[in-house]
Short mmCIF file of C-alpha atoms in Angstrom, two decimals:
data_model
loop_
_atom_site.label_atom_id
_atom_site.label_comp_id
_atom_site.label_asym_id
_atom_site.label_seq_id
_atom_site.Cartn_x
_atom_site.Cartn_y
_atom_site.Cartn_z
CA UNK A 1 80.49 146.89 28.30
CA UNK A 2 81.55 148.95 25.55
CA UNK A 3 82.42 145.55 23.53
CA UNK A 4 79.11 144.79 23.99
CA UNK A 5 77.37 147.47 22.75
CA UNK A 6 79.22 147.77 19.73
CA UNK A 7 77.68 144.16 18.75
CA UNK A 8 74.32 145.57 19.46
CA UNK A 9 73.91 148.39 17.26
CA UNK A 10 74.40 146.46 13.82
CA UNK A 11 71.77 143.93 15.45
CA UNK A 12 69.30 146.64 16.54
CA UNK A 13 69.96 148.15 13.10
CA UNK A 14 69.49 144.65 11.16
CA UNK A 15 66.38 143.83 13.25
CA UNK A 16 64.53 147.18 12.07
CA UNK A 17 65.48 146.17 8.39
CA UNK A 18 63.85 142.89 9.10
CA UNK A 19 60.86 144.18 10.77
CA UNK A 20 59.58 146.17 7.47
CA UNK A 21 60.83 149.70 9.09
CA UNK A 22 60.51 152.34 6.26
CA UNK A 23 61.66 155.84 6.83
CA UNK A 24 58.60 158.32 7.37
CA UNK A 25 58.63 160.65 4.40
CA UNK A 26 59.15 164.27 5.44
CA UNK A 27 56.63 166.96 3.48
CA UNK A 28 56.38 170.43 3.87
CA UNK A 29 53.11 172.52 2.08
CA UNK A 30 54.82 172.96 -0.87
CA UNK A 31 56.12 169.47 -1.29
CA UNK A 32 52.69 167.92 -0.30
CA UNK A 33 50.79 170.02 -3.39
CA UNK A 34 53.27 168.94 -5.68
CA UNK A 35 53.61 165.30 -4.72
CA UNK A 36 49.51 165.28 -4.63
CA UNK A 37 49.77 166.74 -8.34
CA UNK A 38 51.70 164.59 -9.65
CA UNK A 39 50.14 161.46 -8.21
CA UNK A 40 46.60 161.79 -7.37
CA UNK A 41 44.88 159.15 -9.32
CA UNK A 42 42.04 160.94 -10.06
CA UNK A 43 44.32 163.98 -11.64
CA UNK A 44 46.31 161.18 -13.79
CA UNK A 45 42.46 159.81 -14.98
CA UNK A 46 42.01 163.67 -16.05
CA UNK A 47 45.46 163.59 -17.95
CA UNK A 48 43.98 161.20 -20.12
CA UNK A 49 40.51 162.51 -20.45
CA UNK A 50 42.12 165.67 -22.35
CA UNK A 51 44.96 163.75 -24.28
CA UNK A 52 41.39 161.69 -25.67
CA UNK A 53 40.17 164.90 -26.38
CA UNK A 54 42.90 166.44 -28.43
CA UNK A 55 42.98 163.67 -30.07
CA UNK A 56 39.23 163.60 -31.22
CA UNK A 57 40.26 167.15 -31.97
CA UNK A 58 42.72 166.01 -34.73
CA UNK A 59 40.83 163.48 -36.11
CA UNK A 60 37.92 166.13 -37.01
CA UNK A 61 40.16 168.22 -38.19
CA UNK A 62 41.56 165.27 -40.45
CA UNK A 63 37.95 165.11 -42.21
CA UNK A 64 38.78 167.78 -44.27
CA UNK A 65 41.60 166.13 -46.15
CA UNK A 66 41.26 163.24 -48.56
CA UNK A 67 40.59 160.10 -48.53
CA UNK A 68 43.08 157.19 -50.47
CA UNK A 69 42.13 153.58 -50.57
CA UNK A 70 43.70 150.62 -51.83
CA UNK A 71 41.67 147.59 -52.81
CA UNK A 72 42.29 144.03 -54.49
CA UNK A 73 39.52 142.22 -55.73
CA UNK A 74 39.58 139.07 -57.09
CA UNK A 75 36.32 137.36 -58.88
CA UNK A 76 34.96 134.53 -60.51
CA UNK A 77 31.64 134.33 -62.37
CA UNK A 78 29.69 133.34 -65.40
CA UNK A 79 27.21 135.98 -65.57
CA UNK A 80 26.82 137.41 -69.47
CA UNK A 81 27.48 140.99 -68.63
CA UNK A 82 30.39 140.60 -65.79
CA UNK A 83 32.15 137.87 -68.19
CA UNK A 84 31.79 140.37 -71.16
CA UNK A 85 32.72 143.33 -69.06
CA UNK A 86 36.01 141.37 -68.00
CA UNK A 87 37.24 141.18 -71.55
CA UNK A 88 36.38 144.80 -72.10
CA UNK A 89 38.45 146.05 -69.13
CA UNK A 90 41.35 143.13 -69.77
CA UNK A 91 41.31 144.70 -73.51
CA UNK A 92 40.91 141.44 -75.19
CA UNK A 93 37.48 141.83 -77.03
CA UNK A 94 37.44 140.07 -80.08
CA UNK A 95 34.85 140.03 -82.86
CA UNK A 96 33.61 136.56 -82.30
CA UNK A 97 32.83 137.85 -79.03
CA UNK A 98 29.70 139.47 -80.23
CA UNK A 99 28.39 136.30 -81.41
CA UNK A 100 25.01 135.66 -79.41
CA UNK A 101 25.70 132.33 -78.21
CA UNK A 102 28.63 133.70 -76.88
CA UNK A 103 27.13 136.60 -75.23
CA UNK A 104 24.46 134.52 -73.79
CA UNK A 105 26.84 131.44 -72.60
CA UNK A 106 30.04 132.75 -71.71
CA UNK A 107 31.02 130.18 -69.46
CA UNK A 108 32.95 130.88 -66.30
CA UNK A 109 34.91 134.05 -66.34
CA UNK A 110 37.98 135.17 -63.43
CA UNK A 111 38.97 138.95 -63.03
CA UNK A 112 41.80 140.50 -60.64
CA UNK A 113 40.57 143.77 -60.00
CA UNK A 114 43.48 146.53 -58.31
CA UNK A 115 41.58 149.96 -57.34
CA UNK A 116 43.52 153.24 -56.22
CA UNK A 117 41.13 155.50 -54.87
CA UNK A 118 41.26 159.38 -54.35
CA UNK A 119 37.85 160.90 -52.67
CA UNK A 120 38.18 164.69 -51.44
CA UNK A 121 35.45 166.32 -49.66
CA UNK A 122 35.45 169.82 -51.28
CA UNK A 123 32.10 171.06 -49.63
CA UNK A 124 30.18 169.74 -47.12
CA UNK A 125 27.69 172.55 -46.33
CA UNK A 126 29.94 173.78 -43.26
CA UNK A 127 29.23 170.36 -41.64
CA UNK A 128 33.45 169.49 -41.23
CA UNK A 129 34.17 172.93 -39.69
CA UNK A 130 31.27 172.89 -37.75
CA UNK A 131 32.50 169.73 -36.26
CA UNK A 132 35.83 170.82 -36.19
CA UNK A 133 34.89 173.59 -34.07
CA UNK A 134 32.74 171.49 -31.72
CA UNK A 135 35.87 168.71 -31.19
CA UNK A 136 38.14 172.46 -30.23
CA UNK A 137 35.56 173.56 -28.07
CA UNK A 138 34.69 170.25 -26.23
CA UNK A 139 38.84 169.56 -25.77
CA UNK A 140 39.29 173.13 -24.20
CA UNK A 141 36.58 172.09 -22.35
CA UNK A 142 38.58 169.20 -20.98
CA UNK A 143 41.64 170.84 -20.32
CA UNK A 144 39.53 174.03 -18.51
CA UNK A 145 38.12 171.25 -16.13
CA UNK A 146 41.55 169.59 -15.46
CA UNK A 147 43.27 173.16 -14.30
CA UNK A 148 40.49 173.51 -12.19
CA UNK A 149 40.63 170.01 -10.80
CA UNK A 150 44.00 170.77 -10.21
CA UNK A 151 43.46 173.54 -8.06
CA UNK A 152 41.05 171.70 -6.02
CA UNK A 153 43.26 168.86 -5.67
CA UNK A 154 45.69 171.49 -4.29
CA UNK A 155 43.31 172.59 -2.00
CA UNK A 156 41.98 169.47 -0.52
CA UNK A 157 45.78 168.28 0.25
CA UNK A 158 45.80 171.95 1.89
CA UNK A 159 43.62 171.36 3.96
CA UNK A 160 44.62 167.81 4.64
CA UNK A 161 47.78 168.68 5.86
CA UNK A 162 46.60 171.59 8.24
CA UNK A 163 44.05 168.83 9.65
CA UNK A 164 46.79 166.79 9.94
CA UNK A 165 48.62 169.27 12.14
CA UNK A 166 45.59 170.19 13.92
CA UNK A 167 44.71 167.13 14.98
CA UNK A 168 48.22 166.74 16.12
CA UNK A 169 47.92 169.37 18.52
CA UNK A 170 44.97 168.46 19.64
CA UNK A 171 46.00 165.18 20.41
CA UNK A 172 48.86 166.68 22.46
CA UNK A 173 46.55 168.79 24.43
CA UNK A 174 44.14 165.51 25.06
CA UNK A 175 47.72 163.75 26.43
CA UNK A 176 48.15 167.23 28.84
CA UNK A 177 44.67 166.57 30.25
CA UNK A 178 44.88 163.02 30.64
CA UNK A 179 48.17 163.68 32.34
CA UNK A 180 46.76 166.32 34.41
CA UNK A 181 43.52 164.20 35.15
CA UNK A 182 45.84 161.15 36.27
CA UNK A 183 47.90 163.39 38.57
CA UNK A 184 44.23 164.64 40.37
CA UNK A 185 43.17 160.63 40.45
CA UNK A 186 46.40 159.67 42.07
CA UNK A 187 46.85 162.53 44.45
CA UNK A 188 42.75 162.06 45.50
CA UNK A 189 42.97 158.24 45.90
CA UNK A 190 46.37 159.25 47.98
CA UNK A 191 44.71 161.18 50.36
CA UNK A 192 40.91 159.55 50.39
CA UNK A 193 43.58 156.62 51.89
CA UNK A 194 44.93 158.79 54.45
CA UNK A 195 41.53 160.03 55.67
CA UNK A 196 41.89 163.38 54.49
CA UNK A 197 39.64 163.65 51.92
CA UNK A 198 35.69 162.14 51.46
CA UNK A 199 35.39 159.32 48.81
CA UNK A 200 33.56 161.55 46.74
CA UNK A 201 36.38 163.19 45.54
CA UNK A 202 38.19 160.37 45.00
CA UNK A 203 35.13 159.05 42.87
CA UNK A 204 35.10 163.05 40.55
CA UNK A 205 38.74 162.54 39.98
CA UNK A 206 38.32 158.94 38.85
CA UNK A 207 35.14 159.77 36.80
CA UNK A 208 36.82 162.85 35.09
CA UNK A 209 40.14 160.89 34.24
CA UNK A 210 38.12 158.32 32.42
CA UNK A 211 36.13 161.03 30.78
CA UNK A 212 39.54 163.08 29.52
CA UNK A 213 40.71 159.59 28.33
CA UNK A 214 37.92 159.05 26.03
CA UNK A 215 38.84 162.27 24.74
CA UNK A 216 42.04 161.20 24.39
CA UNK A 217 41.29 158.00 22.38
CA UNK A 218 38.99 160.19 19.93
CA UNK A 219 41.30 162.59 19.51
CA UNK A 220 44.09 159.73 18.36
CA UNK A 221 41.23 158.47 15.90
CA UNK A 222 40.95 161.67 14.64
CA UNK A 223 44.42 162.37 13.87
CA UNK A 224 44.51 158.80 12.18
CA UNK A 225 41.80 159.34 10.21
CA UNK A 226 43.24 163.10 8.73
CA UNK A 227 46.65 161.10 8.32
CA UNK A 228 44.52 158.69 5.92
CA UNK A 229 42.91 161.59 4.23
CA UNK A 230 45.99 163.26 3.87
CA UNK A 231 47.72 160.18 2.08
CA UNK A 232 44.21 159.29 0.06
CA UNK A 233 44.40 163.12 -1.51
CA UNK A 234 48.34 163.02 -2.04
CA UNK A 235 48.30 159.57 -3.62
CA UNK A 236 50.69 157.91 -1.01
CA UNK A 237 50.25 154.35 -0.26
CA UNK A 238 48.18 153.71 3.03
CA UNK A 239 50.53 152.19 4.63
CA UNK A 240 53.57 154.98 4.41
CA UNK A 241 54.90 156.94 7.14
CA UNK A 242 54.58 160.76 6.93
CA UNK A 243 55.81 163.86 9.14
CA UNK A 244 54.65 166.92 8.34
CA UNK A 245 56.66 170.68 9.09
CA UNK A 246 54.56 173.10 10.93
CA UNK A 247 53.01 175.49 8.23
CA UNK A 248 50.58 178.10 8.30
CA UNK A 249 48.76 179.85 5.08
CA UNK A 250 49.63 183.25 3.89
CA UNK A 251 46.88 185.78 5.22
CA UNK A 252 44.37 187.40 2.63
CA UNK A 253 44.42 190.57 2.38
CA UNK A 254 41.41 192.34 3.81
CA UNK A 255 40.88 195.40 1.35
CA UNK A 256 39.29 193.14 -1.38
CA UNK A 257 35.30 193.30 -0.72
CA UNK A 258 33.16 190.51 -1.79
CA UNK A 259 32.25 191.96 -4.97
CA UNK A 260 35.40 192.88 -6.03
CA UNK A 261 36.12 188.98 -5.14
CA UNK A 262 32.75 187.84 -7.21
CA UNK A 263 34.34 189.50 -10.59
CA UNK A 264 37.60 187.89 -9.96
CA UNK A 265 35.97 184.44 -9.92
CA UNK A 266 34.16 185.44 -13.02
CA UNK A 267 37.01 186.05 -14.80
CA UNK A 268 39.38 183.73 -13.55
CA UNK A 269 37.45 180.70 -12.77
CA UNK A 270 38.07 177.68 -15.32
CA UNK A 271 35.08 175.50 -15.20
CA UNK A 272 33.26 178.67 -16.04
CA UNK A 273 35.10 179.26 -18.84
CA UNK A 274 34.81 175.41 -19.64
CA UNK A 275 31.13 176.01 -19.67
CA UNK A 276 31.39 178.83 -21.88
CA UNK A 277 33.57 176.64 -24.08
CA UNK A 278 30.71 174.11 -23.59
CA UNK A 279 28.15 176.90 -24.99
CA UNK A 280 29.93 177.23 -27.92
CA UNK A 281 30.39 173.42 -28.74
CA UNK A 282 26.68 172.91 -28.66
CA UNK A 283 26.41 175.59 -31.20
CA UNK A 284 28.88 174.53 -33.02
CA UNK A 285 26.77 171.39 -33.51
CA UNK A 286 23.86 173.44 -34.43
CA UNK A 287 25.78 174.84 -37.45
CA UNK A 288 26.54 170.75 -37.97
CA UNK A 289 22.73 169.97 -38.04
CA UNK A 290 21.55 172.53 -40.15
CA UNK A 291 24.16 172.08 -42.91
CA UNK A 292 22.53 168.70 -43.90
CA UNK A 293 20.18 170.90 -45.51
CA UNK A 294 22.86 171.95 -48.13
CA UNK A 295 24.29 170.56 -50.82
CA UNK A 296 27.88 168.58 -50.49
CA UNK A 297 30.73 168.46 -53.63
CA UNK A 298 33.51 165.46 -53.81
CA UNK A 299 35.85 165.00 -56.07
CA UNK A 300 36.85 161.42 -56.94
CA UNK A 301 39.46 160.04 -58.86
CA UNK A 302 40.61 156.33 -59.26
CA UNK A 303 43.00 154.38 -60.83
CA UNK A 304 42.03 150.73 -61.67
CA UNK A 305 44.06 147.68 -63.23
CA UNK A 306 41.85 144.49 -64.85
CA UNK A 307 44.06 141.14 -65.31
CA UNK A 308 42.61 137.41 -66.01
CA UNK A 309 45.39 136.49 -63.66
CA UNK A 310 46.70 138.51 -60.69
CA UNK A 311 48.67 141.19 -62.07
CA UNK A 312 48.81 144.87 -63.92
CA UNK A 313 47.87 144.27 -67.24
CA UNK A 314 45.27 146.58 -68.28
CA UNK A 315 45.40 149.95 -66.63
CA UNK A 316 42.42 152.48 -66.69
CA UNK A 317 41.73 155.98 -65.01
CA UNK A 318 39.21 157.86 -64.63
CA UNK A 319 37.43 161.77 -62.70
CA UNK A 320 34.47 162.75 -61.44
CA UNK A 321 32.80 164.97 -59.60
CA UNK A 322 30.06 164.61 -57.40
CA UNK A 323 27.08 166.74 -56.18
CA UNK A 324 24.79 165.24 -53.45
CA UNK A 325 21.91 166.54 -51.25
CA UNK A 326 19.17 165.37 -49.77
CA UNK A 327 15.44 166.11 -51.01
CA UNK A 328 14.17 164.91 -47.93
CA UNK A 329 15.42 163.72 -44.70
CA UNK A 330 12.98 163.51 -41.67
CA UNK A 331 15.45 162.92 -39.04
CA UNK A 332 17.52 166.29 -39.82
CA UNK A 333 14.33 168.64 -38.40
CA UNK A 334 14.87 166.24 -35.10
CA UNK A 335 18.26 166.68 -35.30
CA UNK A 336 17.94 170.34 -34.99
CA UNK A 337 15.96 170.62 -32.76
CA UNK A 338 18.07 168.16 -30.31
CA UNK A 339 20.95 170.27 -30.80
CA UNK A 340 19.11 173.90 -30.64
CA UNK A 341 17.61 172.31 -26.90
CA UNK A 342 21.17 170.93 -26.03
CA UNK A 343 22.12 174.69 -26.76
CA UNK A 344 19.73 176.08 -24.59
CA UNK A 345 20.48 174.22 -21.79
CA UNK A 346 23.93 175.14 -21.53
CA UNK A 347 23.56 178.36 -21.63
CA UNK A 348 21.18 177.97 -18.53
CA UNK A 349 23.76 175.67 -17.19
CA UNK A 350 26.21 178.31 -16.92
CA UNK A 351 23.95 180.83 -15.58
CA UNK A 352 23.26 178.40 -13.14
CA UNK A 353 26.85 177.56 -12.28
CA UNK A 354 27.30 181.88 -12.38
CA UNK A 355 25.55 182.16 -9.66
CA UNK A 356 27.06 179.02 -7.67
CA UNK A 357 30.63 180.79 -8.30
CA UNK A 358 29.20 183.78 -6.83
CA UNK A 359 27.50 182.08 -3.94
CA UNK A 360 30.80 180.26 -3.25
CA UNK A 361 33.00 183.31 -3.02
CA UNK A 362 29.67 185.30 -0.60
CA UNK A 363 30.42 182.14 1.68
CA UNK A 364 34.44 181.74 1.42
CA UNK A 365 34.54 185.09 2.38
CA UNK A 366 31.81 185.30 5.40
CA UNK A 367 34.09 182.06 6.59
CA UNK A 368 36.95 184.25 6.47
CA UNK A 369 35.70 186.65 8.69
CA UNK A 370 34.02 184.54 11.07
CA UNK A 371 37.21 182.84 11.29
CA UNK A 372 39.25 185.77 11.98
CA UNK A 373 36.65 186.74 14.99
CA UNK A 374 36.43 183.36 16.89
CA UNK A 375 40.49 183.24 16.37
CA UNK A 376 40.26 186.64 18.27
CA UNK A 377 37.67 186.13 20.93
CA UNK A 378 39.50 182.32 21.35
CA UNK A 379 43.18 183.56 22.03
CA UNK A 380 41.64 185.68 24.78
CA UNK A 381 39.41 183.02 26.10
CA UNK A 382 42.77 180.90 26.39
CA UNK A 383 44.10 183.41 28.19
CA UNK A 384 41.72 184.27 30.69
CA UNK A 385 40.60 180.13 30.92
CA UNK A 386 44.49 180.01 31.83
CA UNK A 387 44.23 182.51 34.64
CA UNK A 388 40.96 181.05 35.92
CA UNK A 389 43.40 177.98 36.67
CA UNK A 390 45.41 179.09 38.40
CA UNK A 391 43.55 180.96 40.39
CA UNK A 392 41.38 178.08 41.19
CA UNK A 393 44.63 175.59 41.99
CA UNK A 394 45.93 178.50 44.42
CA UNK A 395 42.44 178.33 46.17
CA UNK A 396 42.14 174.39 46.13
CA UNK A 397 45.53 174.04 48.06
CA UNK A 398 44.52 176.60 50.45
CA UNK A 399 41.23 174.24 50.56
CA UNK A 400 38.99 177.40 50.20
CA UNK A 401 37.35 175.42 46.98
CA UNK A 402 36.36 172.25 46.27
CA UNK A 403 38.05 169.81 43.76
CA UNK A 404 34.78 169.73 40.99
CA UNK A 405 35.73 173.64 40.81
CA UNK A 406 39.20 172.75 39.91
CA UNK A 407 38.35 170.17 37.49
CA UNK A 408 35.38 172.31 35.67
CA UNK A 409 38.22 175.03 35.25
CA UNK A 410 40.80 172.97 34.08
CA UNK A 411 38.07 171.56 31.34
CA UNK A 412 37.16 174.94 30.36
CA UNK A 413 40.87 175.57 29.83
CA UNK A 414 41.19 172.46 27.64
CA UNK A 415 37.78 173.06 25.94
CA UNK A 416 39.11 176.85 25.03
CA UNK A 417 42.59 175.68 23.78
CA UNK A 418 40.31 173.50 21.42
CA UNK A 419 38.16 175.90 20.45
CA UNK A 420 41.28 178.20 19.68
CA UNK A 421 43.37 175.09 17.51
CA UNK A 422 39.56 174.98 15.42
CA UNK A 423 39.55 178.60 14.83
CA UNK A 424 43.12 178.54 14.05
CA UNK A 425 42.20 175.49 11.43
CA UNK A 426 39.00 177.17 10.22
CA UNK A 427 41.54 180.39 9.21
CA UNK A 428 43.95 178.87 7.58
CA UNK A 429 41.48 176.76 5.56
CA UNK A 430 39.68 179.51 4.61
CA UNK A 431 42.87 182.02 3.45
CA UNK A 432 43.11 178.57 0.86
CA UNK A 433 39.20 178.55 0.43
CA UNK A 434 38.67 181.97 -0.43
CA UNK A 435 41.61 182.03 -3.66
CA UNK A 436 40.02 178.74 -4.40
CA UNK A 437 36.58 180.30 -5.19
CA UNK A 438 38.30 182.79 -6.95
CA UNK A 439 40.15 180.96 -9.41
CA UNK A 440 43.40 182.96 -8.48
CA UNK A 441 44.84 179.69 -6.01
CA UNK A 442 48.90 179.55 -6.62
CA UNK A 443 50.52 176.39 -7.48
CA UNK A 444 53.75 176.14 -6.02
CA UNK A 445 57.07 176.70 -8.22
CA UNK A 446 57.77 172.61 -8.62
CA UNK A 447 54.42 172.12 -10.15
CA UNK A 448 54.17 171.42 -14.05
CA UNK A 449 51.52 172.12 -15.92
#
């Protein structure tokens, strides 16, 4: 015997291998947060999003500097003036070149034309640094919005997990019904056999087991479902295996009212200050429209070389500077006006999203109490649905009761421990909730920024 099952084990061990077994992956709240952090898709879509935007950031910034170009142009014609022009730049004007037959007929004529080419904006009506300034506005914006989405991403897998958990216990207390339910259906089919009992009982406890198995099977969709959630939020393929430690949020301390908590969230909250940061871009593009109006300066410099074959024979230079504006532009008026109205409404925008915060925070925290109350009045309702058990099974199998009384109480004890693993959910969900809404949520250690 013992020969034999040392053969076994490497089999049994080999056939699991085969099979596809994986090893569930353990997680505890901590772990979860940071694994959903680093690997939430839509969180690594929001990495990018602000890398784009600090880099539109440096390439306004780059407008200010100058501009160097290189060009090579090579030509062929036989028009007077370009054929003329040629020998001027190639320095090989000659007298008989002024002859008017000449002039008029040139015949065909090549150039190679090299250009360096220096252009430096050195005022642009505050157009540049307006821009500038709307680019460092707009990528704050971007990285506001990612903390933020952060947080909520660590909030969702919060409350992922304790659904998972819940809905874990509740399937165990669906599995102590059904168990208790089958032992009533055995023990009334038993004695409705025997004589001892009318077939109406029989028929209650059969009716009532079916009913607690239903239960059962929603209560194992549930749990599947929050398992799905859970691995959706955290970024773990759908097909891994999880286990999840028991964990329970901090409580939140009670001495902070709800206004103190609505000037937290004001100050603390980063998509408001992304829309404040959003406020300021649009007027930073305001100062952008308005400085078409004014004048702009460039310096240009260039240094050119003229060949009749490709080369650099004949090398010329030359400096300028240039002062542009426009006399009349019809579209800049529009353009103001778009801007000044894209202004406006993001200032009303954040007002709007002011009060939302606020709102948020009235209803995290009303959530928090109610929470705290049902937890109460359900941990006493447990108890007393307990009780009311077994006083009713004490009574049944003295047969001073009937058997619906014994299966109402025993539902009322199930529905109560139910009611007591929601209110237990619905606190710890809202100790995360309430932090959330105020912008002061902690990451955990592991978590980079």
């Amino acid at each position: 015997m013992v020969f034999r099952c040392s053969i076994n084990i490497p089999l049994v061990c080999a056939l699991a291998l085969s099979s596809g077994y994986v090893q569930a992956q353990d997680f505890d709240l901590d772990s979860a947060v940071a694994h959903a952090l680093k690997n939430n898709p839509g969180l690594s879509a929001g990495r990018y999003q602000v890398g784009a935007s600090a880099a539109r950031t440096q390439a306004s910034k780059a407008r200010h500097l100058p501009t160097v170009t290189l060009s090579h142009t090579a030509r062929l014609s036989d028009n007077p003036l370009d054929a003329f022009a040629d020998k001027l730049n190639t320095r090989q004007v000659t007298s008989a070149d002024f002859e008017p037959a000449r002039l008029n007929h040139p015949g065909s004529s090549d150039l190679y034309f090299t250009e360096l080419a220096l252009r430096w904006p050195v005022y642009t009506g505050g157009r540049f640094s307006a821009m500038e300034k709307d680019a460092e506005h707009t990528e704050r914006n971007a990285r506001l919005q990612y903390q933020r989405e952060r947080k909520q991403i660590a909030f969702n897998t919060m409350s992922a997990y304790l659904f998972v958990k819940a809905t874990e216990q509740g399937l165990a207390i669906a599995e102590e019904a059904v168990a208790a339910a089958r032992q009533h259906a055995n023990t009334t089919a038993r004695l409705a056999r025997e004589g001892r009992i009318v077939e109406s009982d029989k028929l209650a406890a059969a009716v009532n087991l079916a009913a607690v198995r239903s239960q059962r099977e929603q209560a194992e969709t549930r749990r599947r479902s929050a398992v799905d959630e859970f691995k959706w939020v955290t970024g773990l393929p759908m097909d891994s295996e999880i286990s999840l430690a028991e964990e329970n949020i901090a409580p939140v301390s009670g001495d902070v009212s709800v206004s103190e908590n609505e000037k937290l969230a004001l100050d603390n909250r980063k998509d408001l200050a992304a829309a404040r940061a959003m406020v300021q871009a649009a007027q930073a593009r305001v100062e952008a429209a308005r400085s078409v109006r004014k004048p702009s300066v460039d310096v240009v410099l260039s240094s050119n070389w003229y060949d009749d074959n490709p080369g650099f024979e004949s090398q010329s230079s030359s400096i300028m500077g240039v002062l542009s504006f426009d006399l009349y532009n019809g579209e800049s008026s529009a353009e103001i006006d778009v801007t000044l109205a894209q202004q406006r409404e993001m200032q009303w925008q954040l007002q709007s999203l002011e009060l939302s915060v606020q709102k948020q925070v009235r209803d995290a925290y009303n959530r928090l109490l109610e929470s705290r109350e049902r937890l109460a009045i359900a941990e006493n309702n447990v108890k007393n649905a307990q009780r009311t058990v077994k006083l009713v099974q004490q009574r049944y199998g003295q047969g001073r009761t009937i058997l619906l009384d014994l299966l109402q109480s025993e539902q009322l004890y199930t529905s109560a421990r139910i009611e007591k693993l929601t209110a237990r959910l619905n606190l710890n969900v809202a100790r995360a909730e309430l932090p959330l809404t105020t912008g002061t949520l902690m990451l955990p250690d592991m978590v980079s920024p």
